[in-house]
Amino acid sequence: MASEDPPPPPPATALMEEVLLRFPPADPSRLVAAALVCRRWRSLLSGPGFRRRFRELHRSPPLLGLLCNSPTGARFLPSSAFRPPGLPSTSDGLLRGWRALDARHGRVLLRWDPASSSSSGGSCPPLVVWDPITDQRKDLPPLLWAQYPYSWNAAVLCSAGAAGCDHLDCCGGHFLVVVVGTNSKEMFAHVYSSESGAWSEVTAARHPNDSVDFAPSALVGNALYFAFEMGATVLEYDLGTREMAVIRLPPRAFDWQRIALATTHDGCCLGFATADRSAIYLWKREASSQGGDAQVIELAKLLPAGTLSAFSDVVGFVDSIGLIYVRTADGLFTVDLKSSQVTKVSKDTGFSGIFPYMSFHTPALGVPSAGERPSVGA
């Protein structure tokens, strides 16, 4: 009996799509270059179907750059070929007068520097949610403090998390901004919803006699975590119940300098890191305990000779991709936890905050007629 004929080969376009889907997401320039080859490729890469399949295949958004707070404003330090289209090439990536507060789910939360702000003493400095890929900005309405804070911090996140959003392509959807603060008596929170366009009523709880640190927050499940300056505890805000609590860290976690919070790579636990002059210490807070012994990384074996002569400080921790940002007297370095590779990111040591920007970036060129210029997002 003769065997059946083999199925016909897939169309050339389908084969090319399978190839393009496997381009590394951390180098978006390769997709842009492919989109400029011909109209067929351009139409394929710009379509929503390709963008969806690209995100589903790679799952974890790549690191495109860092938002670093400098004395003159927030600076975007690229770690890929991506450059925010809203920043002119002459600006050196500087958002003058603005400070980064958070970066999550493809969005960046910025605040206007109070030194340059004309807002009254009873209101929060102006806040803006910025999408660096599309350059869309949403000005938040003024927040009048129910209690004027001694310290405060804020976070931005997709508002559809509880509804099962996978955060692979939620930049254009609704979002929340959570502002937490402390005064001499209480810690409290306000929540802004882009869906309602308004701030919530204040939520308050007993104050742990500490100040909220202006450092990156961490999102674990349905809870946000903010570091306190003394490093012994963190503030937990439950997005579902809107209740606040104080979480105590392992005793040795605050024997050194300030801590950096992170969501563990599986998204299930709170991770945090700190450092002394010669080593990095990593913990993971299990749901049923405060965490076990610390993982120790000896910096003297990784960093260049003489770098540790003055100090070392953990200013960023991205456990999902295994990167720690360490500031030393010689500059800003990344330590890859998987390969132990150390990379110097900047010689500047004046950054007061490091906020990794992670998002998928695929071409948004469309299929214009002859002579029409590419659209924003390329």
Coordinates of C-alpha atoms in Angstrom, one line a residue:
M1 CA 0.0 0.0 0.0
A2 CA 1.4 3.3 -1.0
S3 CA 2.1 5.8 1.7
E4 CA 0.1 9.0 1.9
D5 CA 1.6 12.1 0.4
P6 CA 3.4 14.3 2.9
P7 CA 1.5 17.5 3.8
P8 CA 2.4 20.5 1.7
P9 CA 5.0 22.8 3.2
P10 CA 3.7 25.9 5.1
P11 CA 3.7 29.1 3.2
A12 CA 6.9 31.1 3.1
T13 CA 5.3 33.8 5.2
A14 CA 4.5 31.3 8.0
L15 CA 8.0 30.0 8.0
M16 CA 9.4 33.6 8.2
E17 CA 7.1 34.4 11.0
E18 CA 8.4 31.4 13.0
V19 CA 12.0 32.7 12.4
L20 CA 11.1 36.3 13.4
L21 CA 9.3 35.1 16.5
R22 CA 12.6 33.8 17.8
F23 CA 14.4 37.1 17.6
P24 CA 15.7 38.0 21.0
P25 CA 13.3 40.5 22.7
A26 CA 16.1 42.3 24.4
D27 CA 17.3 43.6 21.0
P28 CA 14.2 45.3 19.5
S29 CA 16.3 46.9 16.7
R30 CA 16.5 43.5 14.9
L31 CA 12.7 43.4 14.6
V32 CA 12.7 47.0 13.3
A33 CA 15.4 46.2 10.8
A34 CA 13.4 43.2 9.6
A35 CA 10.3 45.3 9.2
L36 CA 12.1 47.6 6.8
V37 CA 13.0 44.8 4.4
C38 CA 9.7 44.7 2.6
R39 CA 6.1 45.5 2.9
R40 CA 5.1 41.9 3.6
W41 CA 7.5 41.6 6.5
R42 CA 6.5 45.0 7.7
S43 CA 2.8 44.1 7.7
L44 CA 3.5 40.8 9.5
L45 CA 5.6 42.4 12.3
S46 CA 3.3 45.3 12.8
G47 CA 0.2 43.1 13.2
P48 CA -1.4 42.4 16.6
G49 CA -1.2 38.7 16.0
F50 CA 2.6 38.7 15.7
R51 CA 2.9 40.9 18.8
R52 CA 0.7 38.5 20.8
R53 CA 2.6 35.4 19.7
F54 CA 5.9 37.1 20.3
R55 CA 5.0 37.9 23.9
E56 CA 3.5 34.5 24.6
L57 CA 6.6 32.7 23.3
H58 CA 9.1 34.7 25.3
R59 CA 6.9 35.3 28.4
S60 CA 9.3 37.4 30.4
P61 CA 9.6 41.1 29.3
P62 CA 13.2 42.0 28.5
L63 CA 15.1 44.7 30.3
L64 CA 15.2 47.7 28.0
G65 CA 16.9 50.2 30.3
L66 CA 17.1 51.9 33.7
L67 CA 15.5 55.0 35.1
C68 CA 18.1 56.5 37.4
N69 CA 17.4 59.6 39.6
S70 CA 20.2 62.1 39.3
P71 CA 20.4 65.6 40.9
T72 CA 19.0 67.2 37.8
G73 CA 16.3 64.7 37.0
A74 CA 15.5 61.1 36.0
R75 CA 17.9 59.7 33.4
F76 CA 17.2 56.8 31.0
L77 CA 20.2 54.5 30.7
P78 CA 19.6 52.1 27.8
S79 CA 20.6 48.5 28.1
S80 CA 19.4 47.7 24.6
A81 CA 18.9 49.5 21.3
F82 CA 15.6 51.0 22.6
R83 CA 15.4 54.8 23.1
P84 CA 12.2 56.4 24.3
P85 CA 10.9 58.4 21.3
G86 CA 9.9 61.3 23.6
L87 CA 13.5 62.0 24.7
P88 CA 15.4 64.2 22.1
S89 CA 18.8 62.8 21.2
T90 CA 20.4 65.9 22.7
S91 CA 18.9 65.3 26.1
D92 CA 21.2 62.4 27.0
G93 CA 18.2 60.5 28.2
L94 CA 17.4 63.2 30.9
L95 CA 13.9 64.0 32.0
R96 CA 14.9 67.3 33.6
G97 CA 13.0 68.2 36.8
W98 CA 11.3 64.8 37.1
R99 CA 12.1 61.9 39.5
A100 CA 11.2 58.3 38.9
L101 CA 9.2 56.6 41.6
D102 CA 8.4 53.2 40.0
A103 CA 8.5 51.2 36.8
R104 CA 6.2 48.2 36.3
H105 CA 4.0 46.6 33.6
G106 CA 5.5 48.8 30.9
R107 CA 4.7 52.1 32.7
V108 CA 6.9 54.5 34.6
L109 CA 5.6 56.7 37.5
L110 CA 7.2 60.1 37.7
R111 CA 6.9 63.0 40.2
W112 CA 7.8 66.6 39.7
D113 CA 10.7 67.7 41.9
P114 CA 9.2 69.5 44.9
A115 CA 12.1 72.1 44.7
S116 CA 10.7 73.1 41.3
S117 CA 7.0 72.5 42.0
S118 CA 4.5 75.3 42.8
S119 CA 2.1 73.0 44.6
S120 CA 1.0 73.8 48.0
G121 CA 2.4 72.2 51.1
G122 CA -0.8 70.2 51.7
S123 CA -0.8 68.4 48.3
C124 CA 1.3 65.6 46.8
P125 CA 3.8 66.8 44.1
P126 CA 2.4 66.4 40.6
L127 CA 2.5 62.7 39.4
V128 CA 2.6 61.4 35.8
V129 CA 2.3 57.9 34.4
W130 CA 4.5 57.6 31.3
D131 CA 4.7 54.9 28.7
P132 CA 8.3 55.2 27.3
I133 CA 7.5 53.2 24.2
T134 CA 4.5 55.3 22.9
D135 CA 5.5 58.4 24.9
Q136 CA 1.9 58.7 26.1
R137 CA 1.6 60.5 29.5
K138 CA -1.2 60.7 31.9
D139 CA -1.3 63.5 34.4
L140 CA -2.9 62.4 37.7
P141 CA -5.3 64.8 39.4
P142 CA -3.9 66.5 42.5
L143 CA -3.8 64.4 45.7
L144 CA -4.7 66.4 48.8
W145 CA -3.1 64.6 51.8
A146 CA -5.6 63.5 54.3
Q147 CA -2.7 63.5 56.8
Y148 CA 0.5 65.4 55.7
P149 CA 3.3 62.8 55.6
Y150 CA 6.8 62.9 57.1
S151 CA 7.7 60.3 54.4
W152 CA 6.0 58.8 51.4
N153 CA 6.5 56.7 48.3
A154 CA 4.3 55.4 45.4
A155 CA 3.9 52.5 42.9
V156 CA 2.2 52.0 39.6
L157 CA 0.7 48.7 38.3
C158 CA -1.8 47.2 35.9
S159 CA -5.3 47.3 37.5
A160 CA -6.3 44.0 35.9
G161 CA -4.0 41.8 37.9
A162 CA -6.7 40.3 40.0
A163 CA -8.7 39.5 36.9
G164 CA -6.0 37.3 35.5
C165 CA -3.9 39.7 33.3
D166 CA -0.6 38.1 32.3
H167 CA 1.0 41.6 31.9
L168 CA 2.5 40.7 28.6
D169 CA 0.6 43.5 26.7
C170 CA -1.4 45.6 29.2
C171 CA 0.3 49.0 28.7
G172 CA -2.8 50.5 27.1
G173 CA -5.2 49.3 29.7
H174 CA -6.2 50.7 33.1
F175 CA -3.8 51.1 35.9
L176 CA -3.5 51.9 39.6
V177 CA -1.2 54.2 41.5
V178 CA -0.7 53.5 45.2
V179 CA 0.7 56.2 47.4
V180 CA 1.8 55.3 51.0
G181 CA 3.0 57.6 53.7
T182 CA 3.8 57.9 57.4
N183 CA 3.5 60.6 60.0
S184 CA 4.1 60.7 63.7
K185 CA 1.0 58.6 64.5
E186 CA 0.0 56.5 61.4
M187 CA 0.9 55.0 58.1
F188 CA -1.7 55.5 55.4
A189 CA -2.4 54.9 51.7
H190 CA -4.3 56.5 48.8
V191 CA -5.1 54.7 45.5
Y192 CA -5.7 56.3 42.1
S193 CA -7.7 54.3 39.5
S194 CA -7.4 55.4 35.9
E195 CA -10.8 53.7 35.3
S196 CA -12.6 56.0 37.7
G197 CA -10.2 58.9 37.3
A198 CA -10.2 59.6 41.0
W199 CA -8.3 59.0 44.3
S200 CA -9.7 56.7 46.9
E201 CA -10.5 57.5 50.5
V202 CA -7.5 57.2 52.8
T203 CA -6.6 53.8 54.5
A204 CA -4.7 54.0 57.7
A205 CA -3.0 51.8 60.3
R206 CA -0.6 52.1 63.2
H207 CA 2.8 53.6 62.5
P208 CA 5.9 51.5 63.1
N209 CA 8.0 54.6 64.0
D210 CA 9.9 54.6 60.8
S211 CA 10.0 56.4 57.4
V212 CA 9.2 55.0 54.0
D213 CA 12.3 54.8 51.8
F214 CA 12.3 56.3 48.3
A215 CA 13.3 53.0 46.8
P216 CA 11.7 50.5 44.3
S217 CA 8.6 48.7 45.7
A218 CA 7.8 45.0 45.0
L219 CA 4.6 43.4 43.9
V220 CA 4.0 39.8 45.1
G221 CA 0.6 38.4 44.3
N222 CA -2.0 40.9 45.3
A223 CA 0.3 42.8 47.8
L224 CA 2.7 45.7 47.4
Y225 CA 5.8 46.0 49.6
F226 CA 7.7 49.2 50.4
A227 CA 11.0 49.4 52.3
F228 CA 11.4 51.4 55.5
E229 CA 14.6 53.4 55.9
M230 CA 15.8 51.6 59.0
G231 CA 15.7 48.3 57.1
A232 CA 14.2 46.2 59.9
T233 CA 10.7 46.1 58.5
V234 CA 8.7 46.6 55.3
L235 CA 5.2 48.0 54.7
E236 CA 2.7 45.6 53.1
Y237 CA -0.4 47.0 51.3
D238 CA -3.0 44.5 50.3
L239 CA -4.7 45.6 47.0
G240 CA -7.7 43.5 47.6
T241 CA -8.6 44.3 51.2
R242 CA -6.8 47.7 51.2
E243 CA -5.3 46.8 54.6
M244 CA -1.8 47.7 55.7
A245 CA 0.6 45.7 57.8
V246 CA 4.2 45.8 58.9
I247 CA 6.4 42.8 58.0
R248 CA 9.5 42.2 60.1
L249 CA 12.6 41.0 58.3
P250 CA 15.1 38.4 59.5
P251 CA 17.3 39.8 62.3
R252 CA 20.5 39.9 60.2
A253 CA 18.8 41.5 57.2
F254 CA 19.3 45.0 58.6
D255 CA 22.7 44.6 60.1
W256 CA 24.2 46.2 57.0
Q257 CA 23.0 49.0 54.8
R258 CA 19.6 49.7 53.2
I259 CA 17.7 46.8 51.6
A260 CA 16.4 46.4 48.0
L261 CA 13.1 44.6 47.5
A262 CA 12.2 42.4 44.6
T263 CA 9.7 39.8 43.5
T264 CA 11.3 36.4 43.2
H265 CA 11.6 34.9 39.7
D266 CA 8.5 32.6 40.3
G267 CA 6.5 35.6 41.4
C268 CA 5.4 33.9 44.6
C269 CA 7.7 35.4 47.3
L270 CA 9.2 38.6 48.4
G271 CA 13.0 38.8 47.9
F272 CA 15.4 41.3 49.3
A273 CA 19.1 42.1 49.1
T274 CA 21.5 44.2 51.1
A275 CA 25.3 44.6 51.2
D276 CA 28.2 45.5 53.4
R277 CA 31.6 46.6 52.0
S278 CA 32.6 43.2 50.8
A279 CA 29.5 41.0 50.2
I280 CA 25.9 40.9 49.0
Y281 CA 23.3 39.1 51.1
L282 CA 20.1 37.7 49.6
W283 CA 17.0 36.4 51.3
K284 CA 13.6 35.0 50.2
R285 CA 10.6 35.4 52.5
E286 CA 8.5 32.3 52.3
A287 CA 4.8 32.5 52.8
S288 CA 5.0 30.5 56.0
S289 CA 8.1 32.0 57.5
Q290 CA 10.5 34.9 57.6
G291 CA 13.1 33.2 55.5
G292 CA 16.1 31.1 56.3
D293 CA 19.8 31.8 56.0
A294 CA 21.1 34.4 53.6
Q295 CA 22.8 33.6 50.3
V296 CA 26.2 35.3 50.3
I297 CA 27.9 36.7 47.2
E298 CA 31.5 37.8 47.8
L299 CA 32.0 41.1 45.9
A300 CA 35.8 41.0 46.3
K301 CA 35.9 38.0 44.0
L302 CA 33.8 39.7 41.3
L303 CA 34.5 43.4 41.2
P304 CA 37.7 45.0 39.9
A305 CA 40.5 45.5 42.4
G306 CA 40.2 48.6 44.5
T307 CA 36.5 49.1 43.8
L308 CA 35.5 48.1 47.3
S309 CA 37.9 50.5 49.0
A310 CA 35.2 52.9 50.1
F311 CA 31.7 51.4 50.1
S312 CA 29.2 49.2 48.3
D313 CA 25.5 49.6 48.3
V314 CA 22.7 47.5 46.7
V315 CA 20.5 50.0 44.8
G316 CA 18.5 47.6 42.7
F317 CA 17.5 43.9 42.6
V318 CA 15.6 42.2 39.7
D319 CA 15.3 38.6 40.7
S320 CA 13.2 37.7 37.7
I321 CA 16.2 38.1 35.5
G322 CA 18.9 37.5 38.1
L323 CA 20.4 41.0 38.2
I324 CA 21.6 43.0 41.2
Y325 CA 22.7 46.6 40.9
V326 CA 25.6 47.6 43.1
R327 CA 26.9 51.1 43.6
T328 CA 30.5 51.5 44.6
A329 CA 33.1 54.3 44.8
D330 CA 34.0 53.3 41.2
G331 CA 30.5 53.5 39.7
L332 CA 27.4 51.4 39.1
F333 CA 27.8 47.7 38.4
T334 CA 25.4 44.8 37.6
V335 CA 26.0 41.4 39.1
D336 CA 24.5 38.5 37.1
L337 CA 23.4 35.9 39.7
K338 CA 23.4 33.1 37.1
S339 CA 26.8 33.6 35.4
S340 CA 28.5 35.8 38.1
Q341 CA 29.4 38.2 35.3
V342 CA 30.0 41.8 36.4
T343 CA 29.3 44.7 34.1
K344 CA 29.9 48.4 34.7
V345 CA 26.8 50.3 33.8
S346 CA 27.9 53.8 34.6
K347 CA 30.8 55.6 36.2
D348 CA 28.4 58.0 38.0
T349 CA 27.7 57.3 41.7
G350 CA 25.2 60.1 42.3
F351 CA 22.1 58.1 41.5
S352 CA 19.5 58.1 44.3
G353 CA 17.3 55.4 42.8
I354 CA 17.5 52.6 40.2
F355 CA 14.3 51.5 38.4
P356 CA 14.6 48.8 35.8
Y357 CA 12.3 49.3 32.8
M358 CA 11.1 46.0 31.4
S359 CA 8.7 45.7 28.5
F360 CA 8.2 44.1 25.1
H361 CA 8.9 46.5 22.2
T362 CA 7.9 45.4 18.7
P363 CA 7.6 47.6 15.6
A364 CA 4.5 49.8 15.3
L365 CA 5.3 51.0 11.7
G366 CA 2.0 50.1 10.1
V367 CA 1.9 49.7 6.3
P368 CA 1.9 53.3 5.0
S369 CA 1.6 54.3 1.4
A370 CA 4.7 55.3 -0.6
G371 CA 6.4 58.4 1.0
E372 CA 4.6 58.1 4.3
R373 CA 6.8 58.3 7.3
P374 CA 6.8 55.6 10.1
S375 CA 4.6 56.2 13.0
V376 CA 5.6 56.7 16.7
G377 CA 6.8 53.6 18.3
A378 CA 9.4 52.5 15.7

